Amino acid sequence: MSVAILAENLTKVYVKRRSLREVALRPFRRAEPVTALSGLSLETRTGEIFGLLGPNGAGKTTFLKILTGLVLPTSGRALVIGVDVAQDDRAVKRSIGFVTSDERSFYWRLSGRENLDFFARLYGLDAASARRVSADLLREMDMESVADRSFMSYSTGMKQRLAIARALLHDPPVLCLDEPTRSLDPIAAKHLRRFVVDRLNRQRGKTVLLATHNLPEAEEMCSRLVVLDRGRIVRQGSVAAITAGLPGRDHYVLSVRGLEAPPSDPRWRLEVERQDDGIARLAAEVERDGRAFSDLLRAILDSRGTIVSCARREPSLQEVFDLMEPDPGGRIG
Amino acid sequence: MKTLRTLVAFIKRDFLIEVSYRTSFLLQAFGIVFSVLIWYFVSRVVNAPPTTPGLEGVDYFAYVLLGLALLHYLSSALMSFGGKVRGEQMTGTLEAMLLTPTPIGTIVLGSSLWEFLLTSIKVIAYLVVGRLFFGVVIHLDSLLPALLIIALTVLAFSGIGILSAAFVLYLKRGDPITYLVASGSALVGGVFYPPEDMPRWLGGWSHLLPITYALRALRRALLRGSRFSELLPDIEVLVLFVAVLLPIGILAFRFAVRKARQEGSLVQY
């Protein structure tokens, strides 16, 4: 499988512009640099949905803006379908469709169709092709009946669907979605996720780069992802691979019959829920030292309990976030 | 050809937005008639004889009518480039346009075209109203040189306008140059009265402004029907202004775009 997006040691340092007051008070003091991305390297394969996960200010948007040529990297390089963004951003823009959750990026007094027609022309389509492609996309997005209504009358869900339609006008192989479901209700968000996965990724083979801080969304959609924090990759791989290597404790769910008293030990913490059929459900958080889990099982058996079932629970990405150190401040998105 | 098609798309976009504000179109037409009427009555009070120094031998009403018409071009050129960039930054549509492969220069130029087109319609309306209802004599045989003068004037003004857009992109605010040029042109550029009638220390500044040469040449062409050779000295100065101001504007704009991309502030406002 070929590489769709490649980032090599990408660094972006912003220099905070000083206010007139600061310049007047400390004229010789240098402006304070803020690192938004620090040596970021990643590779997305053609046809996959790749997640950029991280809290606000982790560097997700900066990375997407570098990919789309809106921001120049301080060092390192980014390639989209083999083209260096810093060398030929216009060629890269032909390969990328960008979807933001910003409703303001359309002309509110124009209709959805007029908006699409205009942006299609900016992607280099002639008038006839622009009209045809816009009509096709409006149909695909199930927006034909509202195509000639002004954009300002659209619901948030319609606006977001139109944003996706706009990103597809030039039929790019790569789609960048920057928190696409941020302002959608749960049903609209679910539909949009299904549309991206089923229609765009599976049917049309688009490579999707999804920036989100929505953990279930990343888990549902992405085959691989990176977790960013303060401009650095702190985890990468599949969701399972990311959560597997976490330091700290493992989580298990056990069903035990005949357990009189739950065994106690500083290496584990148990939450016990007794059920009517005499089976106790144990949620166990066990220290990852290689022996603690075996000792817990032995302790249960020694106390005449019968283990009916035992399953390891994969930690959620929320727990990945929880394990990150708190940020002292000064983040840039 | 492709660029031309893109520019047409911008004109269509702005036309659709303009007509969506239905009353605005009508009010602008009324505004032109009111403006001509006001200056007609002012000219009757002023009653300056055509022999007044600087009036070029024409009636004061005709003189000020041409001044007003060209002032519209100046305002369009100075305000539309920077103003449109700022407007699109604030509405969020600039980012959407910058995500397309259309060069940023085409985006800025395209966004300003409608304003120039509208101004041209206004200027024609001024002249038509002046001629039909107030008897202003327009020498249509000098139309070609007049168009050349207007084209050079628009290009020279655009140099300053593009410089203003560079300021907006980088500093996020309007620049002091636009304000100075706009006010200075209205004050000493010969729009409402000849700079020759002003004290020398003040009227002398008019030599630094393109509008002075543009207005003199345009009045000579359209109101007096002067031969091309008589217009040539002013046209040469206008060419010089274009040769200096346009490259400065374009270079400053390129610099601003690069700096804004480095700082990540291209779409901030």
Coordinates of C-alpha atoms in Angstrom, one line a residue:
Chain A
M1 CA 0.0 0.0 0.0
S2 CA 1.4 3.4 -1.0
V3 CA 1.9 6.4 1.3
A4 CA -0.7 9.1 1.1
I5 CA 0.7 11.6 3.6
L6 CA 4.2 11.6 5.0
A7 CA 5.5 13.9 7.7
E8 CA 9.2 13.9 8.5
N9 CA 10.5 15.6 11.6
L10 CA 7.9 18.4 11.2
T11 CA 8.4 21.3 13.6
K12 CA 6.4 24.5 13.8
V13 CA 7.4 27.2 16.2
Y14 CA 5.2 30.3 16.3
V15 CA 6.6 33.5 17.6
K16 CA 4.1 35.4 19.6
R17 CA 3.6 38.9 18.3
R18 CA 4.3 41.4 21.0
S19 CA 1.8 44.1 21.9
L20 CA 2.8 47.8 21.5
R21 CA 2.9 48.0 25.3
E22 CA 5.3 45.1 25.6
V23 CA 7.6 46.6 22.9
A24 CA 7.5 50.0 24.6
L25 CA 8.3 48.5 28.1
R26 CA 10.9 46.0 27.0
P27 CA 12.1 47.0 23.6
F28 CA 15.1 44.6 23.5
R29 CA 13.4 41.5 24.8
R30 CA 12.9 38.9 22.2
A31 CA 9.5 37.6 21.3
E32 CA 8.5 34.4 23.0
P33 CA 8.5 31.3 20.8
V34 CA 5.7 28.7 21.2
T35 CA 6.2 25.2 19.8
A36 CA 3.0 23.9 18.2
L37 CA 4.7 20.8 16.6
S38 CA 7.9 19.3 17.7
G39 CA 9.6 16.8 15.3
L40 CA 6.4 15.1 14.2
S41 CA 6.9 12.2 11.9
L42 CA 4.0 10.0 10.6
E43 CA 2.9 8.1 7.6
T44 CA -0.6 7.4 6.4
R45 CA -1.3 4.7 3.8
T46 CA -3.5 5.2 0.8
G47 CA -7.1 4.3 1.5
E48 CA -7.0 4.2 5.3
I49 CA -8.7 6.4 7.9
F50 CA -6.0 7.8 10.1
G51 CA -6.7 9.7 13.3
L52 CA -5.0 12.6 14.8
L53 CA -6.2 12.5 18.4
G54 CA -5.3 15.0 21.1
P55 CA -6.7 17.6 23.4
N56 CA -7.2 21.2 22.4
G57 CA -3.9 22.7 21.6
A58 CA -2.1 19.4 20.8
G59 CA -1.1 20.6 17.4
K60 CA -3.7 18.8 15.2
T61 CA -5.0 21.9 13.4
T62 CA -1.4 23.2 12.9
F63 CA -0.5 19.9 11.2
L64 CA -3.6 20.1 9.0
K65 CA -2.8 23.7 8.1
I66 CA 0.7 22.8 7.1
L67 CA -0.7 20.0 4.9
T68 CA -3.0 22.5 3.2
G69 CA -0.3 25.2 2.7
L70 CA -1.9 27.7 5.1
V71 CA 1.1 27.5 7.4
L72 CA 4.7 27.0 6.6
P73 CA 6.7 24.6 8.8
T74 CA 9.7 25.9 10.7
S75 CA 11.6 22.7 9.8
G76 CA 11.0 19.2 8.5
R77 CA 8.8 18.4 5.5
A78 CA 5.4 17.2 4.7
L79 CA 4.4 15.3 1.5
V80 CA 1.0 14.6 0.2
I81 CA 0.8 12.0 -2.6
G82 CA 4.5 12.4 -3.0
V83 CA 4.5 16.2 -3.4
D84 CA 6.3 18.4 -0.9
V85 CA 3.8 21.0 0.5
A86 CA 6.5 23.7 0.9
Q87 CA 7.6 23.2 -2.7
D88 CA 4.3 23.1 -4.5
D89 CA 1.3 23.8 -2.3
R90 CA -1.0 24.3 -5.4
A91 CA -0.4 20.8 -6.5
V92 CA -1.0 19.5 -3.0
K93 CA -4.3 21.5 -2.8
R94 CA -5.5 19.6 -5.9
S95 CA -5.0 16.3 -3.9
I96 CA -6.6 17.4 -0.7
G97 CA -10.1 18.2 0.4
F98 CA -10.4 20.0 3.7
V99 CA -13.5 20.0 5.9
T100 CA -13.7 22.2 8.9
S101 CA -16.6 22.6 11.3
D102 CA -16.5 26.4 10.8
E103 CA -20.0 27.3 9.4
R104 CA -18.7 30.7 8.4
S105 CA -16.6 29.5 5.5
F106 CA -19.6 29.8 3.1
Y107 CA -21.4 32.8 1.6
W108 CA -24.5 33.0 3.7
R109 CA -26.6 34.9 1.2
L110 CA -25.9 32.5 -1.7
S111 CA -27.6 29.1 -2.0
G112 CA -25.9 25.8 -1.4
R113 CA -25.7 25.3 -5.2
E114 CA -24.3 28.8 -5.9
N115 CA -21.7 28.3 -3.2
L116 CA -20.6 24.9 -4.6
D117 CA -20.5 26.4 -8.2
F118 CA -18.2 29.2 -7.0
F119 CA -15.8 27.0 -5.2
A120 CA -15.8 24.5 -8.1
R121 CA -14.6 27.3 -10.3
L122 CA -11.8 28.0 -7.8
Y123 CA -10.8 24.4 -8.2
G124 CA -10.3 25.0 -11.9
L125 CA -13.6 23.5 -13.2
D126 CA -15.2 25.2 -16.2
A127 CA -18.8 26.5 -15.8
A128 CA -20.5 23.5 -17.2
S129 CA -18.4 21.0 -15.2
A130 CA -18.9 23.0 -12.1
R131 CA -22.7 22.9 -12.4
R132 CA -22.7 19.2 -13.2
V133 CA -20.3 18.2 -10.3
S134 CA -22.2 20.5 -7.8
A135 CA -25.5 18.9 -8.8
D136 CA -24.1 15.4 -8.4
L137 CA -22.6 16.1 -5.0
L138 CA -25.9 17.8 -3.8
R139 CA -27.7 14.6 -4.8
E140 CA -25.1 12.4 -3.1
M141 CA -25.4 14.5 0.1
D142 CA -29.2 14.2 -0.1
M143 CA -29.5 18.0 -0.4
E144 CA -31.2 18.3 -3.8
S145 CA -34.4 19.6 -2.4
V146 CA -32.7 22.4 -0.4
A147 CA -29.9 23.2 -3.0
D148 CA -31.5 26.5 -4.1
R149 CA -32.2 27.8 -0.6
S150 CA -29.8 30.3 0.9
F151 CA -27.0 28.9 3.0
M152 CA -28.2 30.9 6.0
S153 CA -31.4 28.9 6.2
Y154 CA -29.6 25.5 6.5
S155 CA -29.4 23.5 9.7
T156 CA -26.0 22.7 11.2
G157 CA -26.1 19.2 9.7
M158 CA -26.9 20.5 6.2
K159 CA -24.1 23.0 6.5
Q160 CA -21.6 20.3 7.4
R161 CA -22.8 18.1 4.6
L162 CA -22.3 21.0 2.2
A163 CA -18.7 21.4 3.6
I164 CA -18.1 17.8 2.8
A165 CA -19.5 18.3 -0.7
R166 CA -17.2 21.3 -1.2
A167 CA -14.2 19.2 -0.2
L168 CA -15.1 16.6 -2.9
L169 CA -15.6 19.1 -5.7
H170 CA -12.2 18.3 -7.3
D171 CA -12.5 14.6 -6.3
P172 CA -9.3 14.6 -4.2
P173 CA -7.7 11.3 -3.1
V174 CA -7.1 12.7 0.4
L175 CA -9.6 14.2 2.8
C176 CA -8.7 16.1 5.9
L177 CA -11.5 16.4 8.4
D178 CA -11.0 18.8 11.3
E179 CA -13.4 17.9 14.0
P180 CA -16.2 17.4 11.5
T181 CA -18.9 16.4 14.1
R182 CA -18.1 19.1 16.7
S183 CA -21.3 21.0 16.4
L184 CA -23.6 18.2 15.3
D185 CA -26.3 16.4 17.3
P186 CA -25.6 12.7 18.1
I187 CA -27.8 11.4 15.2
A188 CA -26.4 13.7 12.6
A189 CA -22.8 13.0 13.9
K190 CA -23.5 9.2 13.6
H191 CA -24.8 9.6 10.0
L192 CA -21.8 11.7 9.1
R193 CA -19.4 9.1 10.5
R194 CA -21.1 6.3 8.6
F195 CA -21.0 8.4 5.4
V196 CA -17.3 9.0 5.8
V197 CA -16.5 5.4 6.6
D198 CA -18.8 3.6 4.2
R199 CA -19.2 6.0 1.2
L200 CA -16.0 8.0 1.1
N201 CA -13.5 5.5 2.5
R202 CA -14.8 2.0 1.6
Q203 CA -16.6 2.8 -1.7
R204 CA -14.6 5.7 -3.1
G205 CA -11.3 4.7 -1.6
K206 CA -10.5 8.1 -0.1
T207 CA -7.7 8.4 2.4
V208 CA -9.1 10.2 5.4
L209 CA -7.1 12.2 8.0
L210 CA -9.4 12.8 10.9
A211 CA -8.4 15.3 13.6
T212 CA -10.6 14.9 16.6
H213 CA -10.6 15.0 20.4
N214 CA -13.7 12.8 20.4
L215 CA -12.4 9.5 21.6
P216 CA -15.3 7.2 20.6
E217 CA -15.3 8.8 17.2
A218 CA -11.6 7.9 16.7
E219 CA -12.2 4.4 18.0
E220 CA -15.1 3.9 15.7
M221 CA -13.6 5.3 12.5
C222 CA -9.8 5.0 12.5
S223 CA -7.7 2.0 11.6
R224 CA -4.6 3.7 13.0
L225 CA -4.0 6.9 14.8
V226 CA -1.5 9.0 16.6
V227 CA -2.1 10.7 20.0
L228 CA -0.7 14.2 20.1
D229 CA 0.1 16.2 23.1
R230 CA 1.9 19.5 23.0
G231 CA 3.0 19.0 19.5
R232 CA 4.6 15.6 20.1
I233 CA 3.3 12.1 19.3
V234 CA 2.8 10.3 22.6
R235 CA 1.3 7.1 21.2
Q236 CA 0.7 5.7 17.7
G237 CA -0.6 2.6 16.0
S238 CA -4.0 0.9 16.1
V239 CA -6.4 1.7 19.0
A240 CA -5.5 -1.6 20.6
A241 CA -1.8 -1.1 20.2
I242 CA -2.0 2.3 21.7
T243 CA -3.9 1.2 24.7
A244 CA -1.9 -2.0 25.2
G245 CA 1.4 -0.3 26.1
L246 CA 0.0 1.9 28.8
P247 CA 1.9 2.1 32.1
G248 CA 0.1 1.5 35.3
R249 CA -2.7 -1.0 35.7
D250 CA -4.7 -3.5 33.7
H251 CA -8.4 -3.9 33.9
Y252 CA -10.4 -7.2 34.1
V253 CA -14.0 -8.1 34.5
L254 CA -14.6 -11.4 36.4
S255 CA -17.7 -13.4 37.2
V256 CA -17.2 -15.5 40.4
R257 CA -19.6 -17.9 42.0
G258 CA -19.4 -18.6 45.8
L259 CA -17.1 -15.7 46.6
E260 CA -17.5 -15.0 50.3
A261 CA -15.2 -12.0 50.8
P262 CA -13.2 -10.3 48.1
P263 CA -9.5 -10.8 48.6
S264 CA -7.6 -7.7 49.5
D265 CA -4.1 -6.7 48.4
P266 CA -2.5 -3.3 47.8
R267 CA -1.6 -4.4 44.2
W268 CA -5.3 -4.6 43.1
R269 CA -8.5 -2.7 43.6
L270 CA -11.8 -4.5 43.3
E271 CA -15.3 -3.2 42.8
V272 CA -17.8 -5.9 43.6
E273 CA -21.4 -6.1 42.4
R274 CA -23.4 -9.0 43.8
Q275 CA -26.2 -10.4 41.5
D276 CA -29.3 -12.4 42.4
D277 CA -28.0 -15.7 41.0
G278 CA -25.2 -15.8 43.5
I279 CA -22.6 -14.6 41.1
A280 CA -20.4 -11.7 42.0
R281 CA -19.2 -9.4 39.2
L282 CA -15.8 -8.0 39.9
A283 CA -14.3 -5.1 38.1
A284 CA -10.5 -5.4 38.9
E285 CA -7.8 -2.9 38.4
V286 CA -4.6 -4.8 38.8
E287 CA -1.0 -3.6 39.0
R288 CA 1.0 -4.6 35.9
D289 CA 4.0 -6.3 37.6
G290 CA 3.6 -9.8 35.9
R291 CA 2.5 -11.5 39.1
A292 CA -0.3 -9.5 40.6
F293 CA -3.1 -10.9 38.3
S294 CA -2.0 -14.5 38.9
D295 CA -2.0 -13.8 42.7
L296 CA -5.5 -12.3 42.5
L297 CA -6.9 -15.4 40.7
R298 CA -5.2 -17.7 43.2
A299 CA -6.6 -15.6 46.1
I300 CA -10.1 -16.0 44.6
L301 CA -9.8 -19.7 44.2
D302 CA -8.3 -20.0 47.8
S303 CA -11.4 -18.3 49.1
R304 CA -13.5 -21.1 47.6
G305 CA -14.7 -19.0 44.7
T306 CA -15.3 -20.4 41.2
I307 CA -14.3 -18.3 38.3
V308 CA -17.1 -18.4 35.8
S309 CA -15.7 -15.9 33.3
C310 CA -12.8 -13.6 33.0
A311 CA -12.2 -10.9 30.4
R312 CA -9.6 -8.3 30.0
R313 CA -11.0 -4.9 29.3
E314 CA -9.0 -2.7 26.9
P315 CA -8.5 0.7 28.4
S316 CA -10.3 3.5 26.5
L317 CA -8.6 6.3 24.8
Q318 CA -9.9 8.5 27.6
E319 CA -7.6 6.6 29.9
V320 CA -4.7 7.3 27.5
F321 CA -5.5 11.0 27.8
D322 CA -5.8 10.7 31.6
L323 CA -2.3 9.3 31.8
M324 CA -0.8 12.3 30.0
E325 CA 0.7 14.9 32.2
P326 CA -1.3 18.0 32.6
D327 CA -0.3 20.9 30.4
P328 CA 1.2 23.9 32.1
G329 CA -0.5 26.2 29.5
G330 CA 0.4 28.1 26.4
R331 CA -0.9 25.7 23.9
I332 CA -1.5 26.5 20.3
G333 CA -4.0 24.6 18.1
Chain B
M1 CA -7.8 31.8 -20.0
K2 CA -8.3 29.8 -16.9
T3 CA -7.6 32.8 -14.7
L4 CA -10.1 34.8 -16.7
R5 CA -12.7 32.2 -16.1
T6 CA -12.0 32.3 -12.4
L7 CA -12.2 36.1 -12.4
V8 CA -15.6 35.8 -14.1
A9 CA -16.7 33.4 -11.3
F10 CA -15.8 36.1 -8.7
I11 CA -17.9 38.7 -10.6
K12 CA -20.8 36.3 -10.7
R13 CA -20.5 35.6 -7.0
D14 CA -20.4 39.3 -6.0
F15 CA -23.3 40.1 -8.4
L16 CA -25.4 37.4 -6.8
I17 CA -24.6 38.7 -3.3
E18 CA -25.2 42.3 -4.4
V19 CA -28.7 41.6 -5.9
S20 CA -29.6 39.6 -2.8
Y21 CA -29.7 43.0 -1.1
R22 CA -32.5 44.3 -3.3
T23 CA -32.9 47.9 -2.0
S24 CA -29.2 48.6 -1.9
F25 CA -29.0 48.5 -5.7
L26 CA -31.8 51.1 -6.0
L27 CA -30.4 53.3 -3.3
Q28 CA -27.1 53.5 -5.1
A29 CA -28.8 54.7 -8.2
F30 CA -30.6 57.4 -6.2
G31 CA -27.3 58.3 -4.6
I32 CA -25.7 59.2 -7.9
V33 CA -28.6 61.4 -8.9
F34 CA -28.6 63.2 -5.5
S35 CA -24.8 63.6 -5.6
V36 CA -25.0 65.2 -9.1
L37 CA -27.8 67.5 -8.0
I38 CA -25.9 68.6 -4.9
W39 CA -22.8 69.5 -6.9
Y40 CA -24.9 71.2 -9.6
F41 CA -26.4 73.6 -7.0
V42 CA -23.0 74.1 -5.3
S43 CA -21.5 75.0 -8.7
R44 CA -24.3 77.6 -9.1
V45 CA -23.3 79.2 -5.8
V46 CA -19.6 79.0 -6.5
N47 CA -20.1 80.3 -10.0
A48 CA -16.4 80.2 -10.9
P49 CA -15.7 81.4 -14.4
P50 CA -14.0 78.9 -16.8
T51 CA -11.0 81.3 -16.9
T52 CA -10.2 80.5 -13.2
P53 CA -6.6 79.1 -13.0
G54 CA -6.7 75.3 -13.0
L55 CA -10.2 75.0 -14.3
E56 CA -8.7 74.3 -17.7
G57 CA -11.3 76.5 -19.4
V58 CA -14.3 74.4 -18.4
D59 CA -17.4 75.1 -16.4
Y60 CA -17.0 74.4 -12.6
F61 CA -19.9 71.8 -12.6
A62 CA -18.2 69.8 -15.4
Y63 CA -14.9 70.1 -13.6
V64 CA -16.3 68.7 -10.3
L65 CA -18.3 66.0 -12.0
L66 CA -15.2 64.5 -13.5
G67 CA -13.4 64.9 -10.1
L68 CA -16.2 63.0 -8.4
A69 CA -16.1 60.2 -11.0
L70 CA -12.4 59.6 -10.6
L71 CA -12.6 59.9 -6.8
H72 CA -14.9 56.8 -7.0
Y73 CA -12.1 54.9 -8.8
L74 CA -9.6 56.0 -6.2
S75 CA -11.8 54.9 -3.3
S76 CA -12.5 51.5 -5.0
A77 CA -8.8 50.8 -5.6
L78 CA -7.7 51.9 -2.2
M79 CA -10.5 50.3 -0.2
S80 CA -11.5 47.2 -2.2
F81 CA -8.3 45.2 -2.1
G82 CA -7.6 45.5 1.6
G83 CA -11.3 45.8 2.5
K84 CA -12.2 42.6 0.7
V85 CA -9.3 40.7 2.3
R86 CA -10.4 41.8 5.7
G87 CA -14.0 41.1 5.0
E88 CA -13.3 37.6 3.8
Q89 CA -11.0 37.0 6.8
M90 CA -13.8 38.0 9.1
T91 CA -16.5 36.0 7.4
G92 CA -14.2 33.0 7.3
T93 CA -14.4 32.5 3.6
L94 CA -10.8 33.5 2.9
E95 CA -9.6 30.2 4.4
A96 CA -12.0 28.3 2.2
M97 CA -10.7 30.1 -0.9
L98 CA -7.0 29.7 0.1
L99 CA -7.6 25.9 0.4
T100 CA -8.2 25.8 -3.4
P101 CA -5.3 25.9 -5.9
T102 CA -6.3 29.4 -7.1
P103 CA -3.3 31.7 -6.4
I104 CA -3.9 34.2 -3.6
G105 CA -3.2 37.1 -6.1
T106 CA -6.1 35.9 -8.2
I107 CA -8.3 35.7 -5.2
V108 CA -7.5 39.2 -4.1
L109 CA -7.9 40.6 -7.6
G110 CA -11.1 38.6 -8.2
S111 CA -12.6 39.8 -5.0
S112 CA -12.0 43.4 -6.0
L113 CA -13.3 43.2 -9.6
W114 CA -17.0 43.7 -8.8
E115 CA -16.2 46.9 -6.9
F116 CA -14.4 48.2 -10.0
L117 CA -17.2 47.1 -12.3
L118 CA -19.7 48.8 -10.1
T119 CA -17.6 52.0 -10.0
S120 CA -17.3 52.0 -13.8
I121 CA -21.1 51.8 -14.0
K122 CA -21.4 54.7 -11.5
V123 CA -18.9 56.8 -13.4
I124 CA -20.8 56.3 -16.7
A125 CA -24.0 57.1 -14.8
Y126 CA -22.4 60.4 -13.6
L127 CA -21.4 61.4 -17.1
V128 CA -24.7 60.4 -18.6
V129 CA -26.7 62.3 -16.0
G130 CA -24.4 65.3 -16.4
R131 CA -24.7 65.3 -20.1
L132 CA -28.5 64.6 -20.4
F133 CA -29.8 66.7 -17.6
F134 CA -27.2 69.4 -17.0
G135 CA -25.8 70.0 -20.4
V136 CA -22.2 69.0 -19.7
V137 CA -20.4 68.6 -23.0
I138 CA -18.5 65.3 -23.2
H139 CA -16.1 64.9 -26.2
L140 CA -16.8 61.3 -27.2
D141 CA -14.2 61.4 -29.9
S142 CA -11.6 61.4 -27.1
L143 CA -13.1 58.3 -25.5
L144 CA -10.1 56.0 -26.4
P145 CA -7.5 58.2 -24.8
A146 CA -9.9 58.7 -21.8
L147 CA -10.1 54.9 -21.4
L148 CA -6.3 54.7 -21.5
I149 CA -6.0 57.4 -18.8
I150 CA -8.7 55.6 -16.7
A151 CA -6.9 52.2 -17.1
L152 CA -3.5 53.7 -16.1
T153 CA -5.2 55.5 -13.2
V154 CA -6.8 52.3 -11.9
L155 CA -3.5 50.4 -12.2
A156 CA -1.6 53.2 -10.3
F157 CA -4.3 53.3 -7.6
S158 CA -4.3 49.5 -7.5
G159 CA -0.6 49.5 -6.6
I160 CA -1.5 51.4 -3.4
G161 CA -4.6 49.3 -2.9
I162 CA -2.6 46.1 -3.1
L163 CA -0.1 47.6 -0.6
S164 CA -3.0 48.2 1.7
A165 CA -4.1 44.5 1.3
A166 CA -0.5 43.5 2.3
F167 CA -0.9 45.6 5.4
V168 CA -4.2 44.0 6.2
L169 CA -2.8 40.5 5.7
Y170 CA 0.2 41.1 7.9
L171 CA -0.9 43.6 10.5
K172 CA -4.7 42.7 10.4
R173 CA -5.6 46.4 10.3
G174 CA -6.0 49.0 7.6
D175 CA -2.8 50.8 6.8
P176 CA -2.0 54.5 7.3
I177 CA -1.0 54.9 3.6
T178 CA -4.5 54.3 2.4
Y179 CA -5.8 56.9 4.7
L180 CA -3.1 59.4 3.8
V181 CA -3.5 58.9 0.0
A182 CA -7.3 59.0 0.1
S183 CA -7.5 62.2 2.3
G184 CA -4.6 63.8 0.5
S185 CA -6.1 63.1 -2.9
A186 CA -9.4 64.7 -1.9
L187 CA -7.7 67.6 -0.3
V188 CA -5.0 68.6 -2.9
G189 CA -5.6 66.3 -5.9
G190 CA -7.9 68.7 -7.8
V191 CA -11.1 66.8 -7.2
F192 CA -13.3 69.7 -6.0
Y193 CA -11.0 72.7 -6.8
P194 CA -7.8 73.3 -8.7
P195 CA -4.6 72.8 -6.6
E196 CA -3.4 76.0 -8.4
D197 CA -5.8 78.0 -6.3
M198 CA -4.3 76.7 -3.0
P199 CA -1.3 78.1 -1.1
R200 CA 1.9 76.9 -2.7
W201 CA 3.1 75.0 0.4
L202 CA -0.1 72.9 0.3
G203 CA -1.0 72.7 -3.4
G204 CA 2.5 71.6 -4.2
W205 CA 1.8 68.2 -2.6
S206 CA -0.5 67.5 -5.5
H207 CA 2.5 66.7 -7.7
L208 CA 3.1 63.5 -5.6
L209 CA -0.4 62.1 -6.2
P210 CA -1.4 60.2 -9.4
I211 CA -4.9 61.6 -9.2
T212 CA -3.7 65.1 -10.1
Y213 CA -2.3 63.9 -13.4
A214 CA -5.2 61.6 -14.1
L215 CA -7.8 64.3 -13.5
R216 CA -6.0 66.9 -15.6
A217 CA -5.6 64.5 -18.5
L218 CA -9.2 63.2 -18.2
R219 CA -10.7 66.7 -18.1
R220 CA -8.6 67.8 -21.1
A221 CA -9.7 64.7 -23.0
L222 CA -13.4 64.5 -22.2
L223 CA -14.3 68.1 -21.5
R224 CA -12.0 69.9 -24.0
G225 CA -11.4 67.3 -26.6
S226 CA -7.6 67.9 -26.4
R227 CA -5.3 66.1 -28.9
F228 CA -3.4 63.0 -27.7
S229 CA -0.1 64.9 -27.8
E230 CA -1.5 67.4 -25.3
L231 CA -2.4 64.6 -23.0
L232 CA 0.9 62.8 -23.4
P233 CA 2.9 64.5 -20.6
D234 CA 0.3 63.5 -18.0
I235 CA 0.0 60.0 -19.4
E236 CA 3.8 59.6 -19.1
V237 CA 3.7 60.5 -15.5
L238 CA 0.8 58.1 -14.9
V239 CA 2.9 55.3 -16.6
L240 CA 5.7 56.2 -14.2
F241 CA 3.4 55.9 -11.2
V242 CA 2.2 52.5 -12.5
A243 CA 5.8 51.3 -13.0
V244 CA 6.7 52.3 -9.5
L245 CA 3.5 51.6 -7.4
L246 CA 2.3 48.4 -8.9
P247 CA 5.6 46.4 -8.4
I248 CA 5.9 47.9 -4.9
G249 CA 2.3 46.7 -4.1
I250 CA 2.9 43.2 -5.5
L251 CA 6.2 42.8 -3.8
A252 CA 4.8 43.9 -0.4
F253 CA 1.8 41.6 -0.9
R254 CA 4.1 38.6 -1.6
F255 CA 6.1 39.4 1.4
A256 CA 3.0 39.7 3.6
V257 CA 1.6 36.4 2.4
R258 CA 4.9 34.6 3.2
K259 CA 5.2 36.2 6.6
A260 CA 1.6 35.4 7.4
R261 CA 2.1 31.8 6.3
Q262 CA 5.2 31.6 8.5
E263 CA 3.3 33.1 11.5
G264 CA 0.2 31.0 10.7
S265 CA -1.9 34.2 10.7
L266 CA -3.1 34.1 7.1
V267 CA -6.7 33.8 8.1
Q268 CA -6.6 35.5 11.4
Y269 CA -8.1 38.9 11.8

